[in-house]
Amino acid sequence: MQATNAATAKEVVQQKWGKRPLIIAGPCSAETEEQVMQTAVELQKTGKVDIMRAGIWKPRTRPGSFEGIGTKGLPWLQQAKKLTGIPVAIEVATAKQVEDALHFDVDVLWIGARTTVNPFSVQEVADALRGVDVPVLIKNPINPDLELWTGAVERVAKAGIKQIGLIHRGFSSYGNTEYRNAPMWHLAIEMKRRNPELMIINDPSHICGRRDILQDVAQKAIDLDFDGLIVESHVDPDNAWSDAKQQVTPARLGEMLDAIIWRREDVASEEFHAALEKLRQQINQLDDELMQILGQRMKVAEKIGQYKKDNNITILQTNRWNEILERAFARGDKQGLSKEFITKYFDAVHMESINHQNRIMNQ
Ligand code: PEP
Ligand code: MN
């Protein structure tokens, strides 16, 4: 699909918005006119890119890193669009940036993770969007807080924006993990559950922070029924001015997208549905039993609480807790349950137990 002016680009976006999978790709940052044009042409060659991304203003953790080329880069995007027909998307964080972006016919705007955390900034962007008809994607806040993410969606929706989408880019966590931003998939799934009408795409680039695990994360997102992907792609990734480690060439992006197994959410076969239904009933049954057992466990904890109260001893006894965990690790391992899961599960059970005991002891 070729679009040679702003009006047709708008139509392209309208058609693409509901398309699955929606593929957004492009460099972390627009750097030079040549880099933008070359990347655009290479992305077009893959035949798989619906919208081209490029950062114009970059919110960097530390000053002194490349903070974006600024308004000067906007005509480059306009030109890239003219050449390839691919609509363009950029990040905006202030009213002025919204104004500049719209002035240069940027087709899709996104609110970055560092902006979503700040209701003042989100409101400023939302106010600048009042009366404007442009699709807006909202990245999750850097911290794992669904209310903040929801708040940003509400502010943009209240400004009258009709086409709103979500971008899951992972969450910051302290210490070194495998990921630059931990995906915490359950949070994205919960956001999706709360907002079934909103498109949600995955940003494997900012989750991974490195090339070697991009494919796995992208596949996982597709397996979890995300509506599309936003991937950073640069003609010369190693020499990119920002996020060099996570960018891939357009050719590599094409291979990556080819290698993804695009599963369907649903199939028509009755046999399949019947089998699935049976298994789901088993899961429901097991969940009911687990719930009953957990209830019983809490009753026992309450009895212990009563004894502790009568004998005036503390709720938490560290030795006993270590003993429970060690025992659980050993047993869980035999059941194929990971240490990570066991830890999280027992932490939750323990907290609930303490709350029950607390109630008894302070009655
Ligand atoms: C980006 O998309 O280049 C970016 C800055 O992402 P995030 O807001 O997710 O950190
Ligand atoms: Mn980036």
Short mmCIF file of C-alpha atoms and ligand atoms in Angstrom, two decimals:
data_model
loop_
_atom_site.label_atom_id
_atom_site.label_comp_id
_atom_site.label_asym_id
_atom_site.label_seq_id
_atom_site.Cartn_x
_atom_site.Cartn_y
_atom_site.Cartn_z
CA MET A 1 0.00 0.00 0.00
CA GLN A 2 1.51 3.27 -1.12
CA ALA A 3 0.49 6.59 0.33
CA THR A 4 1.97 9.75 -0.98
CA ASN A 5 0.27 12.40 1.08
CA ALA A 6 -0.94 12.94 4.58
CA ALA A 7 -4.58 12.17 3.80
CA THR A 8 -3.80 8.75 2.37
CA ALA A 9 -1.40 8.00 5.19
CA LYS A 10 -4.30 8.61 7.53
CA GLU A 11 -6.39 6.12 5.60
CA VAL A 12 -3.56 3.63 5.81
CA VAL A 13 -3.47 3.99 9.57
CA GLN A 14 -7.24 3.59 9.75
CA GLN A 15 -6.96 0.30 7.86
CA LYS A 16 -3.95 -0.86 9.83
CA TRP A 17 -5.28 -0.04 13.26
CA GLY A 18 -7.37 -3.16 13.58
CA LYS A 19 -5.02 -5.34 11.56
CA ARG A 20 -3.49 -8.32 13.33
CA PRO A 21 -0.67 -8.60 13.76
CA LEU A 22 0.13 -4.90 13.65
CA ILE A 23 3.87 -4.49 13.11
CA ILE A 24 5.58 -1.25 14.08
CA ALA A 25 9.33 -1.08 13.50
CA GLY A 26 12.07 1.45 13.15
CA PRO A 27 15.07 2.89 14.91
CA CYS A 28 15.15 3.75 18.58
CA SER A 29 16.10 7.26 17.49
CA ALA A 30 16.10 9.25 14.29
CA GLU A 31 19.80 10.17 13.98
CA THR A 32 20.49 11.52 10.49
CA GLU A 33 18.48 12.02 7.36
CA GLU A 34 20.36 9.17 5.62
CA GLN A 35 19.82 6.76 8.49
CA VAL A 36 16.09 7.50 8.55
CA MET A 37 15.69 7.17 4.78
CA GLN A 38 17.81 4.03 4.48
CA THR A 39 16.05 2.37 7.39
CA ALA A 40 12.67 3.27 5.92
CA VAL A 41 13.55 1.77 2.53
CA GLU A 42 14.95 -1.41 4.09
CA LEU A 43 11.90 -1.78 6.31
CA GLN A 44 9.64 -1.37 3.30
CA LYS A 45 11.57 -4.12 1.50
CA THR A 46 10.58 -6.63 4.19
CA GLY A 47 6.95 -6.02 3.20
CA LYS A 48 5.98 -6.63 6.82
CA VAL A 49 6.05 -3.24 8.46
CA ASP A 50 2.77 -1.37 8.92
CA ILE A 51 4.01 1.70 10.76
CA MET A 52 7.52 3.09 11.12
CA ARG A 53 8.68 4.24 14.55
CA ALA A 54 11.52 6.64 15.40
CA GLY A 55 12.32 8.56 18.55
CA ILE A 56 12.74 12.31 18.03
CA TRP A 57 13.00 13.34 21.68
CA LYS A 58 14.64 10.71 23.88
CA PRO A 59 14.03 10.55 27.62
CA ARG A 60 17.42 9.28 28.78
CA THR A 61 18.19 8.02 32.25
CA ARG A 62 21.41 10.04 32.50
CA PRO A 63 22.13 13.43 30.93
CA GLY A 64 24.84 13.50 28.34
CA SER A 65 23.60 10.52 26.34
CA PHE A 66 22.01 11.28 23.00
CA GLU A 67 18.77 13.05 23.85
CA GLY A 68 17.23 12.96 20.40
CA ILE A 69 17.68 14.99 17.26
CA GLY A 70 14.59 17.09 18.02
CA THR A 71 12.25 18.89 15.66
CA LYS A 72 14.93 18.86 12.95
CA GLY A 73 14.20 15.15 12.43
CA LEU A 74 10.49 15.57 11.77
CA PRO A 75 10.85 16.50 8.06
CA TRP A 76 12.98 13.35 7.60
CA LEU A 77 10.07 11.24 8.78
CA GLN A 78 7.72 13.14 6.50
CA GLN A 79 10.04 12.36 3.62
CA ALA A 80 10.44 8.71 4.59
CA LYS A 81 6.68 8.39 4.58
CA LYS A 82 6.45 10.04 1.19
CA LEU A 83 9.00 7.62 -0.20
CA THR A 84 7.67 4.38 1.28
CA GLY A 85 4.00 5.05 2.00
CA ILE A 86 4.53 3.74 5.51
CA PRO A 87 2.89 5.94 8.18
CA VAL A 88 5.14 7.14 11.01
CA ALA A 89 4.97 7.08 14.80
CA ILE A 90 6.93 9.01 17.42
CA GLU A 91 7.01 9.45 21.18
CA VAL A 92 5.63 12.64 22.70
CA ALA A 93 6.00 13.83 26.28
CA THR A 94 5.04 17.52 26.24
CA ALA A 95 2.37 19.74 24.68
CA LYS A 96 4.99 21.34 22.43
CA GLN A 97 6.09 17.95 21.14
CA VAL A 98 2.49 17.04 20.34
CA GLU A 99 2.09 20.30 18.46
CA ASP A 100 5.32 19.79 16.48
CA ALA A 101 4.48 16.18 15.69
CA LEU A 102 1.05 17.11 14.34
CA HIS A 103 2.51 20.03 12.40
CA PHE A 104 4.74 17.54 10.56
CA ASP A 105 1.91 15.06 9.96
CA VAL A 106 3.11 12.33 12.29
CA ASP A 107 0.43 9.63 12.01
CA VAL A 108 0.59 7.85 15.36
CA LEU A 109 1.83 9.14 18.71
CA TRP A 110 3.00 7.16 21.69
CA ILE A 111 3.45 8.04 25.33
CA GLY A 112 6.67 6.56 26.70
CA ALA A 113 7.14 4.56 29.87
CA ARG A 114 8.83 7.44 31.67
CA THR A 115 5.91 9.73 30.85
CA THR A 116 3.13 7.30 31.77
CA VAL A 117 4.42 7.34 35.37
CA ASN A 118 3.76 11.05 35.65
CA PRO A 119 0.11 12.16 35.70
CA PHE A 120 1.13 15.85 35.22
CA SER A 121 2.91 15.03 31.96
CA VAL A 122 0.20 12.67 30.76
CA GLN A 123 -2.41 15.36 31.44
CA GLU A 124 -0.35 17.94 29.56
CA VAL A 125 -0.14 15.62 26.55
CA ALA A 126 -3.83 14.77 26.82
CA ASP A 127 -4.79 18.46 26.92
CA ALA A 128 -2.72 19.09 23.80
CA LEU A 129 -4.59 16.24 22.09
CA ARG A 130 -8.04 17.70 22.73
CA GLY A 131 -9.95 17.99 19.47
CA VAL A 132 -7.29 16.09 17.52
CA ASP A 133 -7.99 12.87 15.68
CA VAL A 134 -4.81 10.85 15.98
CA PRO A 135 -4.18 7.32 17.27
CA VAL A 136 -2.25 7.19 20.55
CA LEU A 137 -0.35 4.25 21.99
CA ILE A 138 0.36 4.22 25.69
CA LYS A 139 3.34 2.35 27.06
CA ASN A 140 3.15 0.78 30.47
CA PRO A 141 4.76 2.85 33.25
CA ILE A 142 8.29 1.76 34.18
CA ASN A 143 7.10 0.56 37.57
CA PRO A 144 4.64 -2.31 37.76
CA ASP A 145 1.53 -0.26 38.51
CA LEU A 146 -1.60 -1.02 36.50
CA GLU A 147 -3.47 1.91 38.06
CA LEU A 148 -0.97 4.39 36.62
CA TRP A 149 -1.23 2.75 33.22
CA THR A 150 -5.02 2.85 33.47
CA GLY A 151 -4.92 6.48 34.60
CA ALA A 152 -2.96 7.44 31.48
CA VAL A 153 -5.48 5.64 29.28
CA GLU A 154 -8.33 7.47 31.03
CA ARG A 155 -6.68 10.89 30.64
CA VAL A 156 -6.13 10.36 26.92
CA ALA A 157 -9.63 8.94 26.44
CA LYS A 158 -11.15 11.92 28.28
CA ALA A 159 -9.37 14.23 25.85
CA GLY A 160 -11.54 12.64 23.14
CA ILE A 161 -8.96 10.35 21.53
CA LYS A 162 -10.83 7.41 20.06
CA GLN A 163 -8.01 5.18 18.86
CA ILE A 164 -6.02 4.17 21.90
CA GLY A 165 -3.68 1.21 22.08
CA LEU A 166 -1.42 -0.23 24.76
CA ILE A 167 2.26 -1.12 24.52
CA HIS A 168 3.69 -3.64 26.94
CA ARG A 169 7.42 -2.83 27.28
CA GLY A 170 8.19 -4.57 30.57
CA PHE A 171 8.86 -3.17 34.03
CA SER A 172 11.95 -1.95 35.73
CA SER A 173 13.21 -4.09 38.58
CA TYR A 174 16.21 -3.66 40.81
CA GLY A 175 19.26 -5.82 40.21
CA ASN A 176 20.38 -7.73 37.19
CA THR A 177 17.87 -9.97 35.55
CA GLU A 178 17.86 -11.69 32.22
CA TYR A 179 15.80 -8.79 30.88
CA ARG A 180 16.36 -5.07 30.68
CA ASN A 181 12.74 -4.70 31.78
CA ALA A 182 11.06 -7.72 33.31
CA PRO A 183 8.03 -8.64 31.20
CA MET A 184 5.80 -9.55 34.17
CA TRP A 185 3.39 -11.03 31.65
CA HIS A 186 0.63 -11.42 34.21
CA LEU A 187 0.34 -7.62 34.45
CA ALA A 188 -0.06 -7.20 30.69
CA ILE A 189 -2.62 -10.01 30.69
CA GLU A 190 -4.53 -8.35 33.52
CA MET A 191 -4.48 -5.00 31.66
CA LYS A 192 -5.80 -6.79 28.58
CA ARG A 193 -8.51 -8.45 30.65
CA ARG A 194 -9.60 -5.08 32.07
CA ASN A 195 -9.57 -3.37 28.67
CA PRO A 196 -10.73 -5.92 26.10
CA GLU A 197 -11.57 -3.13 23.65
CA LEU A 198 -8.00 -1.81 23.53
CA MET A 199 -5.37 -3.18 21.20
CA ILE A 200 -2.23 -4.30 23.02
CA ILE A 201 1.10 -4.76 21.32
CA ASN A 202 4.36 -6.00 22.74
CA ASP A 203 7.73 -4.24 22.68
CA PRO A 204 10.27 -7.06 22.86
CA SER A 205 13.15 -4.62 22.24
CA HIS A 206 12.79 -2.72 25.51
CA ILE A 207 11.91 -5.86 27.44
CA CYS A 208 15.03 -7.70 26.26
CA GLY A 209 17.60 -4.94 25.93
CA ARG A 210 19.57 -7.39 23.79
CA ARG A 211 19.15 -9.09 20.47
CA ASP A 212 19.61 -12.75 21.36
CA ILE A 213 16.34 -13.21 23.21
CA LEU A 214 14.10 -10.96 21.07
CA GLN A 215 12.67 -13.85 19.10
CA ASP A 216 11.61 -15.75 22.22
CA VAL A 217 9.88 -12.78 23.77
CA ALA A 218 8.12 -11.87 20.52
CA GLN A 219 6.89 -15.44 20.15
CA LYS A 220 5.68 -15.49 23.73
CA ALA A 221 3.70 -12.29 23.13
CA ILE A 222 2.07 -13.77 20.06
CA ASP A 223 1.31 -16.97 21.97
CA LEU A 224 -0.38 -14.80 24.59
CA ASP A 225 -2.59 -13.31 21.87
CA PHE A 226 -1.09 -9.84 21.69
CA ASP A 227 -2.29 -7.80 18.71
CA GLY A 228 1.15 -7.00 17.35
CA LEU A 229 4.73 -5.97 17.98
CA ILE A 230 6.83 -2.81 18.08
CA VAL A 231 10.45 -3.65 17.36
CA GLU A 232 13.51 -1.43 17.13
CA SER A 233 15.27 -1.77 13.81
CA HIS A 234 18.23 0.20 12.47
CA VAL A 235 20.34 -0.09 9.31
CA ASP A 236 23.51 -0.24 11.42
CA PRO A 237 22.44 -1.42 14.87
CA ASP A 238 25.90 -1.68 16.41
CA ASN A 239 26.52 1.98 15.73
CA ALA A 240 23.10 3.23 16.79
CA TRP A 241 23.18 6.37 18.94
CA SER A 242 20.78 4.84 21.46
CA ASP A 243 19.81 1.29 22.45
CA ALA A 244 22.46 -0.24 20.14
CA LYS A 245 22.41 -3.65 21.84
CA GLN A 246 18.75 -4.31 21.25
CA GLN A 247 18.29 -3.13 17.67
CA VAL A 248 18.30 -5.42 14.63
CA THR A 249 18.68 -4.71 10.94
CA PRO A 250 15.50 -4.59 8.88
CA ALA A 251 16.61 -7.83 7.16
CA ARG A 252 16.99 -9.56 10.52
CA LEU A 253 13.62 -8.18 11.56
CA GLY A 254 12.10 -9.76 8.46
CA GLU A 255 13.64 -13.14 9.36
CA MET A 256 12.46 -12.82 12.91
CA LEU A 257 8.88 -12.11 11.85
CA ASP A 258 9.04 -15.00 9.37
CA ALA A 259 10.15 -17.36 12.12
CA ILE A 260 7.28 -16.47 14.43
CA ILE A 261 4.54 -19.06 14.60
CA TRP A 262 1.37 -17.03 14.31
CA ARG A 263 -1.13 -19.03 16.31
CA ARG A 264 -4.83 -18.47 16.09
CA GLU A 265 -6.79 -17.54 19.16
CA ASP A 266 -9.64 -19.78 18.21
CA VAL A 267 -10.48 -22.60 15.84
CA ALA A 268 -13.86 -23.73 14.69
CA SER A 269 -13.48 -27.49 15.21
CA GLU A 270 -16.10 -28.85 17.63
CA GLU A 271 -13.88 -31.71 18.66
CA PHE A 272 -11.17 -29.29 19.70
CA HIS A 273 -13.63 -27.22 21.70
CA ALA A 274 -15.05 -30.25 23.46
CA ALA A 275 -11.58 -31.46 24.46
CA LEU A 276 -10.62 -27.99 25.62
CA GLU A 277 -13.82 -27.64 27.62
CA LYS A 278 -13.13 -30.91 29.41
CA LEU A 279 -9.63 -29.83 30.36
CA ARG A 280 -10.92 -26.46 31.52
CA GLN A 281 -13.44 -28.18 33.77
CA GLN A 282 -10.59 -30.20 35.26
CA ILE A 283 -8.71 -26.98 35.93
CA ASN A 284 -11.79 -25.44 37.58
CA GLN A 285 -12.22 -28.52 39.72
CA LEU A 286 -8.58 -28.48 40.82
CA ASP A 287 -8.73 -24.75 41.54
CA ASP A 288 -11.82 -25.31 43.72
CA GLU A 289 -10.00 -28.01 45.65
CA LEU A 290 -6.92 -25.83 46.07
CA MET A 291 -9.11 -23.06 47.44
CA GLN A 292 -10.75 -25.40 49.93
CA ILE A 293 -7.38 -26.69 51.07
CA LEU A 294 -6.03 -23.15 51.42
CA GLY A 295 -9.07 -22.29 53.54
CA GLN A 296 -8.34 -25.29 55.75
CA ARG A 297 -4.70 -24.27 56.01
CA MET A 298 -5.72 -20.83 57.25
CA LYS A 299 -8.00 -22.40 59.88
CA VAL A 300 -5.00 -24.39 61.19
CA ALA A 301 -2.90 -21.22 61.17
CA GLU A 302 -5.60 -19.51 63.23
CA LYS A 303 -5.46 -22.34 65.78
CA ILE A 304 -1.70 -21.90 66.00
CA GLY A 305 -2.34 -18.18 66.47
CA GLN A 306 -4.61 -18.97 69.39
CA TYR A 307 -1.89 -21.10 71.03
CA LYS A 308 0.72 -18.42 70.43
CA LYS A 309 -1.59 -15.85 72.00
CA ASP A 310 -2.26 -18.02 75.03
CA ASN A 311 1.47 -18.55 75.52
CA ASN A 312 2.46 -15.00 74.58
CA ILE A 313 4.92 -15.75 71.75
CA THR A 314 5.58 -13.89 68.48
CA ILE A 315 3.73 -14.67 65.25
CA LEU A 316 6.80 -15.00 63.08
CA GLN A 317 9.33 -17.62 63.95
CA THR A 318 12.07 -17.46 61.38
CA ASN A 319 13.38 -20.99 61.88
CA ARG A 320 10.01 -22.50 61.31
CA TRP A 321 9.54 -20.46 58.15
CA ASN A 322 12.89 -21.60 56.71
CA GLU A 323 11.95 -25.17 57.48
CA ILE A 324 8.64 -24.78 55.60
CA LEU A 325 10.41 -23.31 52.57
CA GLU A 326 13.16 -25.94 52.42
CA ARG A 327 10.59 -28.66 52.64
CA ALA A 328 8.51 -27.04 49.91
CA PHE A 329 11.49 -26.64 47.56
CA ALA A 330 12.31 -30.33 47.86
CA ARG A 331 8.73 -31.48 47.33
CA GLY A 332 7.97 -28.91 44.67
CA ASP A 333 11.00 -29.96 42.68
CA LYS A 334 9.61 -33.50 42.48
CA GLN A 335 6.35 -32.06 41.13
CA GLY A 336 8.13 -30.04 38.47
CA LEU A 337 7.45 -26.73 40.27
CA SER A 338 10.19 -24.12 39.98
CA LYS A 339 11.89 -22.64 43.00
CA GLU A 340 10.77 -19.21 41.83
CA PHE A 341 7.13 -20.28 41.81
CA ILE A 342 7.38 -22.03 45.17
CA THR A 343 8.93 -18.91 46.69
CA LYS A 344 6.20 -16.61 45.34
CA TYR A 345 3.43 -19.01 46.24
CA PHE A 346 4.64 -19.59 49.80
CA ASP A 347 5.27 -15.89 50.32
CA ALA A 348 1.64 -15.21 49.44
CA VAL A 349 0.35 -18.08 51.59
CA HIS A 350 2.59 -16.98 54.44
CA MET A 351 1.34 -13.37 54.30
CA GLU A 352 -2.25 -14.52 54.34
CA SER A 353 -1.48 -16.87 57.23
CA ILE A 354 0.13 -14.07 59.21
CA ASN A 355 -2.90 -11.86 58.59
CA HIS A 356 -5.20 -14.58 59.91
CA GLN A 357 -3.00 -15.14 62.96
CA ASN A 358 -2.77 -11.42 63.55
CA ARG A 359 -6.53 -11.15 63.66
CA ILE A 360 -6.73 -13.92 66.23
CA MET A 361 -3.91 -12.56 68.39
CA ASN A 362 -5.25 -9.03 68.47
CA GLN A 363 -8.88 -9.91 69.00
C1 PEP B 1 11.59 3.90 23.05
O1 PEP B 1 10.58 3.37 22.58
O2 PEP B 1 12.62 4.12 22.42
C2 PEP B 1 11.56 4.23 24.49
C3 PEP B 1 12.20 5.25 25.01
O3 PEP B 1 10.86 3.33 25.16
P1 PEP B 1 10.31 3.27 26.67
O4 PEP B 1 9.46 4.48 26.86
O5 PEP B 1 9.54 1.99 26.66
O6 PEP B 1 11.51 3.21 27.57
MN MN B 2 14.76 2.62 22.53
#
